[in-house]
Tab-separated table of C-alpha atoms and ligand atoms in Angstrom:
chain	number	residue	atom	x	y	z
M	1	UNK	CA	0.000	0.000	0.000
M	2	UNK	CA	1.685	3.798	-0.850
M	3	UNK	CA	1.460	5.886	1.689
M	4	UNK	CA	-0.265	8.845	1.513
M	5	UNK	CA	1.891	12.678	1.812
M	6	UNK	CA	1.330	15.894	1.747
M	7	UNK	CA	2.296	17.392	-0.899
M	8	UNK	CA	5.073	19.799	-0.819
M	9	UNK	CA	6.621	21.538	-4.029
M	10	UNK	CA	10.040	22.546	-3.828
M	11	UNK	CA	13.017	22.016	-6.118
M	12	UNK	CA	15.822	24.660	-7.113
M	13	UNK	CA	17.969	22.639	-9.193
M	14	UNK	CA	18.850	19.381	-11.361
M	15	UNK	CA	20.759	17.505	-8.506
M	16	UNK	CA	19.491	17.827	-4.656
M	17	UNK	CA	17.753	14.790	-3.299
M	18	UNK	CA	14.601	13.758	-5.348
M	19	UNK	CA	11.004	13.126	-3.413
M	20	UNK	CA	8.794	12.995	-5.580
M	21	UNK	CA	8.202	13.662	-9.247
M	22	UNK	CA	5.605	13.406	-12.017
M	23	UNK	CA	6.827	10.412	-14.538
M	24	UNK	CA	4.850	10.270	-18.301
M	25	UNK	CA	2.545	8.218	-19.481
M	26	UNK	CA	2.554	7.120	-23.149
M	27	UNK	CA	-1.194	6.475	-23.960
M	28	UNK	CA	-2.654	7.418	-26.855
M	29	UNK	CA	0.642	9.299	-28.136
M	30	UNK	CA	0.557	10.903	-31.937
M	31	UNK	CA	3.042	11.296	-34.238
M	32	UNK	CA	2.013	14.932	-35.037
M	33	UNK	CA	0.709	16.153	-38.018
M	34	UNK	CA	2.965	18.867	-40.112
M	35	UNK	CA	2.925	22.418	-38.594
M	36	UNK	CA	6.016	25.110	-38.926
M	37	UNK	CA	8.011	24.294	-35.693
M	38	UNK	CA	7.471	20.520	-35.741
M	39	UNK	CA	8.507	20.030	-39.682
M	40	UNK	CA	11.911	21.523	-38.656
M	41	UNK	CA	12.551	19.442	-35.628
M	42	UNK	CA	12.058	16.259	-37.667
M	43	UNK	CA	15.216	14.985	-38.576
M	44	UNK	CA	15.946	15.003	-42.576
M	45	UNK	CA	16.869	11.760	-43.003
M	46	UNK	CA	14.194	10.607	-40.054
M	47	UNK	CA	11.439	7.722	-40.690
M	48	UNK	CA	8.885	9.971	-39.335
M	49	UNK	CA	9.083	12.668	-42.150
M	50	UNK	CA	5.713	12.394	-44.374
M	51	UNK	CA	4.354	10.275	-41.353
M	52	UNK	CA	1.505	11.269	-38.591
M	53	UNK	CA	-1.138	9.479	-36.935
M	54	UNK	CA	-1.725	7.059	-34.019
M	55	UNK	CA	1.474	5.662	-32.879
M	56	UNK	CA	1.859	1.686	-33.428
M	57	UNK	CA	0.021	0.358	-30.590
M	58	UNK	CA	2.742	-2.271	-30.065
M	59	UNK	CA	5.547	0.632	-29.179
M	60	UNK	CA	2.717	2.384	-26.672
M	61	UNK	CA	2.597	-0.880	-25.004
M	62	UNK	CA	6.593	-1.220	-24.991
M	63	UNK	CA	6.891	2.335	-23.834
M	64	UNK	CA	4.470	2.166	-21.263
M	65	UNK	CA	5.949	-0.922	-19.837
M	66	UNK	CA	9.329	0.720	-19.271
M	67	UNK	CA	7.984	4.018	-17.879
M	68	UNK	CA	6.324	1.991	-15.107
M	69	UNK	CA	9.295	0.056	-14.282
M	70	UNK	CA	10.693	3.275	-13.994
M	71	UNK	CA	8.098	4.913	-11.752
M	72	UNK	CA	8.326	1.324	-9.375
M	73	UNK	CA	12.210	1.616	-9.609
M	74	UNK	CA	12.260	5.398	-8.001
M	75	UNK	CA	9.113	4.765	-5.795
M	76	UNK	CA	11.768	1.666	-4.458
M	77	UNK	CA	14.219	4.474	-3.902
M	78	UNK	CA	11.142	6.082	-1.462
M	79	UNK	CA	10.691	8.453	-4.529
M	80	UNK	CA	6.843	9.518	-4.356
M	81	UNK	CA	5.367	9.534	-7.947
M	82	UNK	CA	2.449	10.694	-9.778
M	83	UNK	CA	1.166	10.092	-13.304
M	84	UNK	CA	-0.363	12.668	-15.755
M	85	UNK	CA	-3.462	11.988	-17.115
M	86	UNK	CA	-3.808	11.577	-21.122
M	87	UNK	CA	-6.651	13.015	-23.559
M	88	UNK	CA	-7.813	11.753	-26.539
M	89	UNK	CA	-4.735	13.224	-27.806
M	90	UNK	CA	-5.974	11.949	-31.874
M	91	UNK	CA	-8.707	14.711	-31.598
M	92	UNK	CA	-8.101	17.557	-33.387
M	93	UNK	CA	-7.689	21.319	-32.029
M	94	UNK	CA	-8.934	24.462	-32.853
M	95	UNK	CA	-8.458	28.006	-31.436
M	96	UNK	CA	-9.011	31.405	-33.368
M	97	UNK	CA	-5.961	31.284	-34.393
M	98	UNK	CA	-4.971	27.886	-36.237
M	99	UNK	CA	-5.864	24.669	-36.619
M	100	UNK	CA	-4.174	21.282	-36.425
M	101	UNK	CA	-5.184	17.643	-37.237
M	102	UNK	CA	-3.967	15.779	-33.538
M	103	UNK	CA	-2.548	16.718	-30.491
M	104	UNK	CA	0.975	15.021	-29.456
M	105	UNK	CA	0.381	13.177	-26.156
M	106	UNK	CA	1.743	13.263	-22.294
M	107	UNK	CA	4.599	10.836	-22.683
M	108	UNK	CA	7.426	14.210	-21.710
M	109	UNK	CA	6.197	16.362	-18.495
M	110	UNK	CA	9.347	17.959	-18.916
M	111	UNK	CA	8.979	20.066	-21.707
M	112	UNK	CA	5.872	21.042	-20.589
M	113	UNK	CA	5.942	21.840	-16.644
M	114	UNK	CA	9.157	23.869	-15.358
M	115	UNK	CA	9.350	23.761	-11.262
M	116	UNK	CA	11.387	26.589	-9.953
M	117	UNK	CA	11.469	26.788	-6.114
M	118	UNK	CA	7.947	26.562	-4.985
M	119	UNK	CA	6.631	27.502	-8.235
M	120	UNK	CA	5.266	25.509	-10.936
M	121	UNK	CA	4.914	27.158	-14.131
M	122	UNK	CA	2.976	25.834	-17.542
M	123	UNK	CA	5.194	26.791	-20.125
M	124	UNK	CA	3.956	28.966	-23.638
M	125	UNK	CA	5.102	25.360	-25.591
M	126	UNK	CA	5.736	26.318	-28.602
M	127	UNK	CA	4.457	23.503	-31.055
M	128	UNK	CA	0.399	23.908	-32.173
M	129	UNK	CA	-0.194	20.309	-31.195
M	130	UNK	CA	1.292	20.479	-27.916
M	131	UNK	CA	-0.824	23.915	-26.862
M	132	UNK	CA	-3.804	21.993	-24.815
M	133	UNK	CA	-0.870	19.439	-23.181
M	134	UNK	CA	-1.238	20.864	-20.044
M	135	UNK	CA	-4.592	19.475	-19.119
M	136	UNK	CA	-2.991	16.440	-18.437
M	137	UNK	CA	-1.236	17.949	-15.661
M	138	UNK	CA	-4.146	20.334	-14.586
M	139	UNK	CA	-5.258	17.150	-12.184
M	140	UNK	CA	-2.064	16.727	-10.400
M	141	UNK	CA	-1.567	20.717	-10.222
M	142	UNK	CA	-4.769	21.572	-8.660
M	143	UNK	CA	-3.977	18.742	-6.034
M	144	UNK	CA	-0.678	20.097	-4.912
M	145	UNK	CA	-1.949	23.829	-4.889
M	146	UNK	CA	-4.682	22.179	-2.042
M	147	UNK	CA	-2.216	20.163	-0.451
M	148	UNK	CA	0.423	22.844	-0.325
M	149	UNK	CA	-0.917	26.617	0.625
M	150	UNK	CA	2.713	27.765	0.122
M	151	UNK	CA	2.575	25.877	-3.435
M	152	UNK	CA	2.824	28.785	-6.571
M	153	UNK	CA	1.175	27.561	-9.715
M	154	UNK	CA	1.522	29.910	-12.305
M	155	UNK	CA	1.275	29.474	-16.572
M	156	UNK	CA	2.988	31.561	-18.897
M	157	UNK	CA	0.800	33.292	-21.368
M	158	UNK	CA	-0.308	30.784	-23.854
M	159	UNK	CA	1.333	32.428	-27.369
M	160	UNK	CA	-1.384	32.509	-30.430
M	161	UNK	CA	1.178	30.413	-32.652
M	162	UNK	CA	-0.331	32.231	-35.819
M	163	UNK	CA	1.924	31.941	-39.044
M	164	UNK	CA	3.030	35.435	-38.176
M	165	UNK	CA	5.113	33.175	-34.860
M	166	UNK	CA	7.263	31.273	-37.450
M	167	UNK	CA	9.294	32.646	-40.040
M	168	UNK	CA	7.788	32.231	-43.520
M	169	UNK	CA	9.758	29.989	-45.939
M	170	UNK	CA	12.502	28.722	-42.806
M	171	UNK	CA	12.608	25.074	-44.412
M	172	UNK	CA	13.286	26.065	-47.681
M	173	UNK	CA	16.371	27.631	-46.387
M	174	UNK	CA	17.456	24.554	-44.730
M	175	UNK	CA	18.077	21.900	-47.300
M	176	UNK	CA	21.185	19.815	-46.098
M	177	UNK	CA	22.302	19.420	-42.210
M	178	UNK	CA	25.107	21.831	-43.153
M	179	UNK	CA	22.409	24.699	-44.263
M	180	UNK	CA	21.407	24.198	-40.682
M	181	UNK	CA	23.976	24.283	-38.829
M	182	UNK	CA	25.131	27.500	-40.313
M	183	UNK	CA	21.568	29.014	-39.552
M	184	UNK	CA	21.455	27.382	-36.108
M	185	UNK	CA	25.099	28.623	-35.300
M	186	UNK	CA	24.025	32.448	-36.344
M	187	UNK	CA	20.986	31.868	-33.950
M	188	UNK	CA	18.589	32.133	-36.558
M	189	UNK	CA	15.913	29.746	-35.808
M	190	UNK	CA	11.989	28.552	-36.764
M	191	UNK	CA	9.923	31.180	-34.283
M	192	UNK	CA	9.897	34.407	-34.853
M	193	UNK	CA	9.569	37.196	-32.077
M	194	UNK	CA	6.330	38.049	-32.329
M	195	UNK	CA	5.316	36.846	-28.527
M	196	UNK	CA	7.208	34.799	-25.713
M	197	UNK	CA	7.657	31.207	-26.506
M	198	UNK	CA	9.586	28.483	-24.597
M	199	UNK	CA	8.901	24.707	-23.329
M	200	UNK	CA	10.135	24.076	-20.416
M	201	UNK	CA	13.117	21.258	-20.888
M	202	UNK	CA	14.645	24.231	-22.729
M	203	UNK	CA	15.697	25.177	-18.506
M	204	UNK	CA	18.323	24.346	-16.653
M	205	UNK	CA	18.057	24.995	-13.215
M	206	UNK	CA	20.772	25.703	-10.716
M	207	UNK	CA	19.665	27.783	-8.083
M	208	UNK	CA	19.680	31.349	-8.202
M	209	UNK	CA	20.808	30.574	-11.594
M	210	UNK	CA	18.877	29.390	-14.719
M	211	UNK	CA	20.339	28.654	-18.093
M	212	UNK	CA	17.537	28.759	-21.001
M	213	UNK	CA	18.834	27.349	-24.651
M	214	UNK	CA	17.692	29.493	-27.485
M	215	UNK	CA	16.613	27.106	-30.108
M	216	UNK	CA	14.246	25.759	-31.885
M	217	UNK	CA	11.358	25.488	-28.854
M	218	UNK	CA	11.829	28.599	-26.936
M	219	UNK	CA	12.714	32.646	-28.583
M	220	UNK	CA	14.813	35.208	-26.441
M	221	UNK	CA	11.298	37.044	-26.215
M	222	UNK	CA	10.154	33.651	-24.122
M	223	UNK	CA	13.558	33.824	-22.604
M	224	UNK	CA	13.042	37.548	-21.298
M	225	UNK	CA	9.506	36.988	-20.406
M	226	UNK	CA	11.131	34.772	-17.929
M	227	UNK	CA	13.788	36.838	-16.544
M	228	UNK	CA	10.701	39.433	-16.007
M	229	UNK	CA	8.827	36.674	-14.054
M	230	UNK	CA	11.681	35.465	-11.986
M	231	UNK	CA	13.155	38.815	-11.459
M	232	UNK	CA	15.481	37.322	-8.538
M	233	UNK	CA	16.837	34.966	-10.360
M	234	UNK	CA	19.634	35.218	-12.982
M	235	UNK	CA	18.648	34.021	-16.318
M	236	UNK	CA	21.269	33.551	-18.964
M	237	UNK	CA	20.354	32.657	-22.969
M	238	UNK	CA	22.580	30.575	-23.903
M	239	UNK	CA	22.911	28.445	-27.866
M	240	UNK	CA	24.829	25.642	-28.970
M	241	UNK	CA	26.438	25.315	-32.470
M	242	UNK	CA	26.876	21.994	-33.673
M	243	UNK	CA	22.749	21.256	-32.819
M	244	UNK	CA	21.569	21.094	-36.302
M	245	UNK	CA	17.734	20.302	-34.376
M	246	UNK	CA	18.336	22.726	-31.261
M	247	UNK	CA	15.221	21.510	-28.928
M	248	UNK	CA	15.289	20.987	-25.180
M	249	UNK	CA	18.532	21.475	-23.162
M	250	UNK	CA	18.956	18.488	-21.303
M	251	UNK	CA	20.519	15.969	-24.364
M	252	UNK	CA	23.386	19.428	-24.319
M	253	UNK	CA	24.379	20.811	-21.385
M	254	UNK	CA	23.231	18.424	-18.033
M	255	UNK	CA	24.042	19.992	-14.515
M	256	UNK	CA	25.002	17.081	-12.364
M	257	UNK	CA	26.097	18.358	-9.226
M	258	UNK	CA	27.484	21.483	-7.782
M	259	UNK	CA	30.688	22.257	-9.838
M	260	UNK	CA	30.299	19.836	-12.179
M	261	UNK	CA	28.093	19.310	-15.725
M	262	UNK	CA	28.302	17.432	-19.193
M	263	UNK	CA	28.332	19.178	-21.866
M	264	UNK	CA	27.523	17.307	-25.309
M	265	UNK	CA	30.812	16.840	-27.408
M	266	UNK	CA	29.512	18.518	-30.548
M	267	UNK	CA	27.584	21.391	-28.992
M	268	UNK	CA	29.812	22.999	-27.535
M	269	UNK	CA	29.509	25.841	-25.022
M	270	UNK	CA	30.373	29.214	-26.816
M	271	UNK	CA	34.213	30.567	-25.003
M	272	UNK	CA	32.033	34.045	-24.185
M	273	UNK	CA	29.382	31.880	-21.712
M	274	UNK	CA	32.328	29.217	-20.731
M	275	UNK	CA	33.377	31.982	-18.446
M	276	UNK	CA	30.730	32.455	-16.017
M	277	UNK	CA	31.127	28.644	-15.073
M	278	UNK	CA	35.467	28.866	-14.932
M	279	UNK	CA	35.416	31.702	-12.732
M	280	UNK	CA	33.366	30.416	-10.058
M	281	UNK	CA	34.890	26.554	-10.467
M	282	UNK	CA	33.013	24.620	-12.246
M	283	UNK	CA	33.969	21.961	-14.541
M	284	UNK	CA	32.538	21.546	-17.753
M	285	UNK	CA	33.366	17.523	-19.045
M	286	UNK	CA	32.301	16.475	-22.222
M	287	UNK	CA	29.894	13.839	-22.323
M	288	UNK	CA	30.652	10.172	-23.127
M	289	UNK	CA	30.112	9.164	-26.903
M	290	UNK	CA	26.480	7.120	-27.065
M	291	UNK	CA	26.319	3.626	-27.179
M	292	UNK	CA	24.039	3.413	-30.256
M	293	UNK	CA	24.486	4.954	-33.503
M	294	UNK	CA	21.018	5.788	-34.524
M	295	UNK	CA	17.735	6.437	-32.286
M	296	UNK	CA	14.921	3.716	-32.491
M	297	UNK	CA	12.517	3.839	-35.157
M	298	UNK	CA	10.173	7.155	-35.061
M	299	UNK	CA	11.902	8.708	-32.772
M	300	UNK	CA	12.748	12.410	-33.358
M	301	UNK	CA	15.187	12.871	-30.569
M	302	UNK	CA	19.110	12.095	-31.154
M	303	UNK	CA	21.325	9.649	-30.184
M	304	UNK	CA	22.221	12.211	-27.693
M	305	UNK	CA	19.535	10.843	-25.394
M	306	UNK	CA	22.463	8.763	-24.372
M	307	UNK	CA	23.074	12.005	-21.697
M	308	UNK	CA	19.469	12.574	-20.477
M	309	UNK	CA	19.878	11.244	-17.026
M	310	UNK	CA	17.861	12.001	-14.205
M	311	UNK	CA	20.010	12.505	-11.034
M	312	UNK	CA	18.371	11.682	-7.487
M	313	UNK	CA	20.885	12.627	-5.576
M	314	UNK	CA	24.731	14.363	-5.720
M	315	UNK	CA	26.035	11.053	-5.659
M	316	UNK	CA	23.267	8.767	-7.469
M	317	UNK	CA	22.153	9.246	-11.243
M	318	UNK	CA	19.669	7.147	-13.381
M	319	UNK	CA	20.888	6.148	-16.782
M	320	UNK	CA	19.419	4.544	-19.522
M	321	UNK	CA	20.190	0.807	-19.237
M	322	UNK	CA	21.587	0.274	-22.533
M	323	UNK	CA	23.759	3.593	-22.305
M	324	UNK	CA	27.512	1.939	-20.840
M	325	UNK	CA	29.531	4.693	-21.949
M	326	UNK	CA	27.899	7.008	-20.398
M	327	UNK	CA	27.328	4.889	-17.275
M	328	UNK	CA	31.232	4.489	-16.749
M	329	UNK	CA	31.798	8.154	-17.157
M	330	UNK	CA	29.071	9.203	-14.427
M	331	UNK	CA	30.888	6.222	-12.444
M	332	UNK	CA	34.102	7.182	-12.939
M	333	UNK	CA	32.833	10.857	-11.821
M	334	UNK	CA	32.035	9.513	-8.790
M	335	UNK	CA	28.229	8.420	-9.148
M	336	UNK	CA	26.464	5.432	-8.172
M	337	UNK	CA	24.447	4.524	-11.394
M	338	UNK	CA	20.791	3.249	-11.036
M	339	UNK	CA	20.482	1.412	-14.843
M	340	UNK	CA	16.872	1.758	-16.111
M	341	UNK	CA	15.700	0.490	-19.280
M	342	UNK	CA	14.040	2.979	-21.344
M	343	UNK	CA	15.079	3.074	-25.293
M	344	UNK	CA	11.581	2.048	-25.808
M	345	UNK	CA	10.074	4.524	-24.558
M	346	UNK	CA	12.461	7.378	-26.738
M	347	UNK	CA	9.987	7.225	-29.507
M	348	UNK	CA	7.834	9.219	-27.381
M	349	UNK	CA	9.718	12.230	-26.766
M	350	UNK	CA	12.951	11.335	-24.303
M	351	UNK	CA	14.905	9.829	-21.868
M	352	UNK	CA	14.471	10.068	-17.948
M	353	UNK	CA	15.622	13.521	-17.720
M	354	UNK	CA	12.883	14.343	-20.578
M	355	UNK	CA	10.017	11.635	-18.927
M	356	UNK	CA	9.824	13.716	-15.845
M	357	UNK	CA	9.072	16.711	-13.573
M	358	UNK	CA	9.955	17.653	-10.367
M	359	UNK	CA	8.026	18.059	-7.965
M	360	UNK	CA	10.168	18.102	-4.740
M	361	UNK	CA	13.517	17.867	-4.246
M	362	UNK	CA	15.239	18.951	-0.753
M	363	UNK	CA	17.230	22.163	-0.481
M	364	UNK	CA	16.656	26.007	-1.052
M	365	UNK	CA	17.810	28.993	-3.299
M	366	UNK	CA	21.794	29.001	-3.416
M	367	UNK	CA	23.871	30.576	-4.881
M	368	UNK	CA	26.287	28.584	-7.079
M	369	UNK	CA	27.810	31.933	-9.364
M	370	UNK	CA	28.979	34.462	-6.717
M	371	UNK	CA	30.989	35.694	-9.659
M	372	UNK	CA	28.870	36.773	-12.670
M	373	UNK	CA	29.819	38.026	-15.720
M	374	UNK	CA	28.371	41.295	-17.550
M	375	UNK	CA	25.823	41.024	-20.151
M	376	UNK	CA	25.352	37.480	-19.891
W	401	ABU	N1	13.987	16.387	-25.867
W	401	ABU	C1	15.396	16.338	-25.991
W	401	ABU	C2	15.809	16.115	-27.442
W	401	ABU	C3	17.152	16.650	-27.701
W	401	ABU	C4	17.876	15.976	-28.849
W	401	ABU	O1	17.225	15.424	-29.748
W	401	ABU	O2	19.121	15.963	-28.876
């Protein structure tokens, strides 16, 4: 029988002890239809492009089975954990300002629900089939804003995602990876300015400080509308060339503990934001090369999952099962490594980093850059 808590909603960064946190559910999970952002995320040479519809029911199944076993593995760990709940995510949505065929699904909270301190925030999202995602959450929200009267629960203002929020004609600029990766490199991506946009995996939290990628999934309008509505907090924009699909932070730059955070080999962080983290002692290490060279079938993340690992504690980090390189890095860094089976479940938008949300995680508000650096 699970025991019964309050709920209390706390977490400040990627690496104090983890209490509870909200793990996906795959159910009912689309491959989404074409729209502007989601046409440029799709890898070129992916077996998803020309492709939407109901996911294969078989791979649900598959998926589903390994996000439990990863729910019972952290509940083992005295990890409390709740489950979204899905919609009919094959019905089709309509607002005043567009139109799309399906919805996308539940399967990453991450990108949809950022937890900052005692705070949780819906995020803009930035994709038209992902707009109505965070119903699934609204059940487990409204419980911990009873439970907890200290509990913040805020959501960013949900963008219109008109054609005037994506650039006109951005594909047909982009016709080889190397089109892209000048383009992504220059910081000229899909969205346009036109109102705030950002999903939440594009944060990474570390107390006082927050890094937000600009990519693909969230625009430095997004980016300021944050720094507005956390104005103690330090937020820094940061981009990585070498992403030729730049969505979601955590498969590029993974805080792991204090002083210490992977940073993918071939996005590299630019030498003008490299400083902030030398001069107050941190070390950057580059992340171990994946195990596999290509993602499973209709998946549209990289092989770079290989680095979205969810740590539980300073000393104890969850990677994928399959993942050895990267397991004997975090190992020889001084982890304990919890192995969790998951490549079925990448298909449906990430790895354990991506297939959860905080909730609570002990600690407060520190400061981890005494020393900033200006205009960054
Ligand atoms: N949601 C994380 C995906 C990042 C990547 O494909 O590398």
């Amino acid at each position: 029988m699970t025991e019964e808590r309050k709920t209390i909603v706390n977490s400040w960064n990627e690496w104090d002890p983890l209490k509870h946190v909200i793990v996906g559910v795959a159910d009912g999970c689309m491959i989404p239809p074409p729209e502007p952002a989601v046409e440029c995320k799709v890898p070129i040479d992916s077996d998803m492009k020309g492709k939407w519809g109901p996911r294969p029911q078989d791979t649900v199944d598959k998926a589903n089975i390994q996000l439990d076993n990863f729910a019972e593995i952290l509940r083992k760990r005295g990890i409390r954990v709740d489950r979204p709940i899905p919609l009919d995510f094959s019905q089709a949505v309509k607002t005043p300002d567009f139109e799309t065929e399906s919805m996308f699904g539940c399967m990453p909270p991450r990108d949809v629900i950022a937890t900052v301190g005692n705070e949780m925030i819906e995020a803009t999202m930035s994709y038209r089939c992902r707009w109505f995602e965070y119903l699934c959450y609204r059940p487990l929200l409204e419980k911990y804003f009873k439970e907890d009267p200290n509990m913040r629960w805020e959501a960013a203002p949900k963008p219109r995602l008109t054609d005037r929020s994506y650039k006109e004609g951005y594909l047909s600029r982009v016709m080889t990876i190397e089109d892209r990766l000048k383009l992504t490199a220059a910081r000229d991506f899909v969205t346009t300015e036109v109102e705030p946009l950002f999903d939440a995996a594009e944060l990474a939290r570390m107390g006082k400080d927050i890094i937000v990628q600009h990519g693909f999934t969230a625009n430095p309008a997004g980016i300021d509308w944050l720094r507005r509505h956390f104005p103690d907090l330090r937020i820094h924009a940061m981009n990585f060339p070498g992403d030729p699909y730049p969505i979601h932070i955590d498969c590029t730059f993974v805080p792991l503990r204090p002083g210490l955070l992977l940073n993918n080999p071939i996005r590299n962080v630019r030498p003008e934001h490299r400083k902030l983290f030398e001069i107050n002692g941190w070390e950057i290490v580059k992340s171990a090369q994946p195990a596999h060279k290509n993602p499973p079938p209709l998946c549209y993340s990289s092989v770079w999952l290989s680095m979205n690992v969810l740590v539980l504690d300073p000393k104890t980090v969850c990677v994928e099962a399959s993942e050895v390189h990267q397991q004997e890095q975090l190992h020889k860094l001084g982890f304990e490594i919890v192995p969790v089976p998951f490549r079925d479940a990448y298909p449906f938008g990430g790895a354990l980093h991506c297939a959860t949300t905080d909730v609570y995680r002990e600690g407060s508000c520190e400061d981890y850059f005494p020393k900033q650096v200006e205009g960054f």
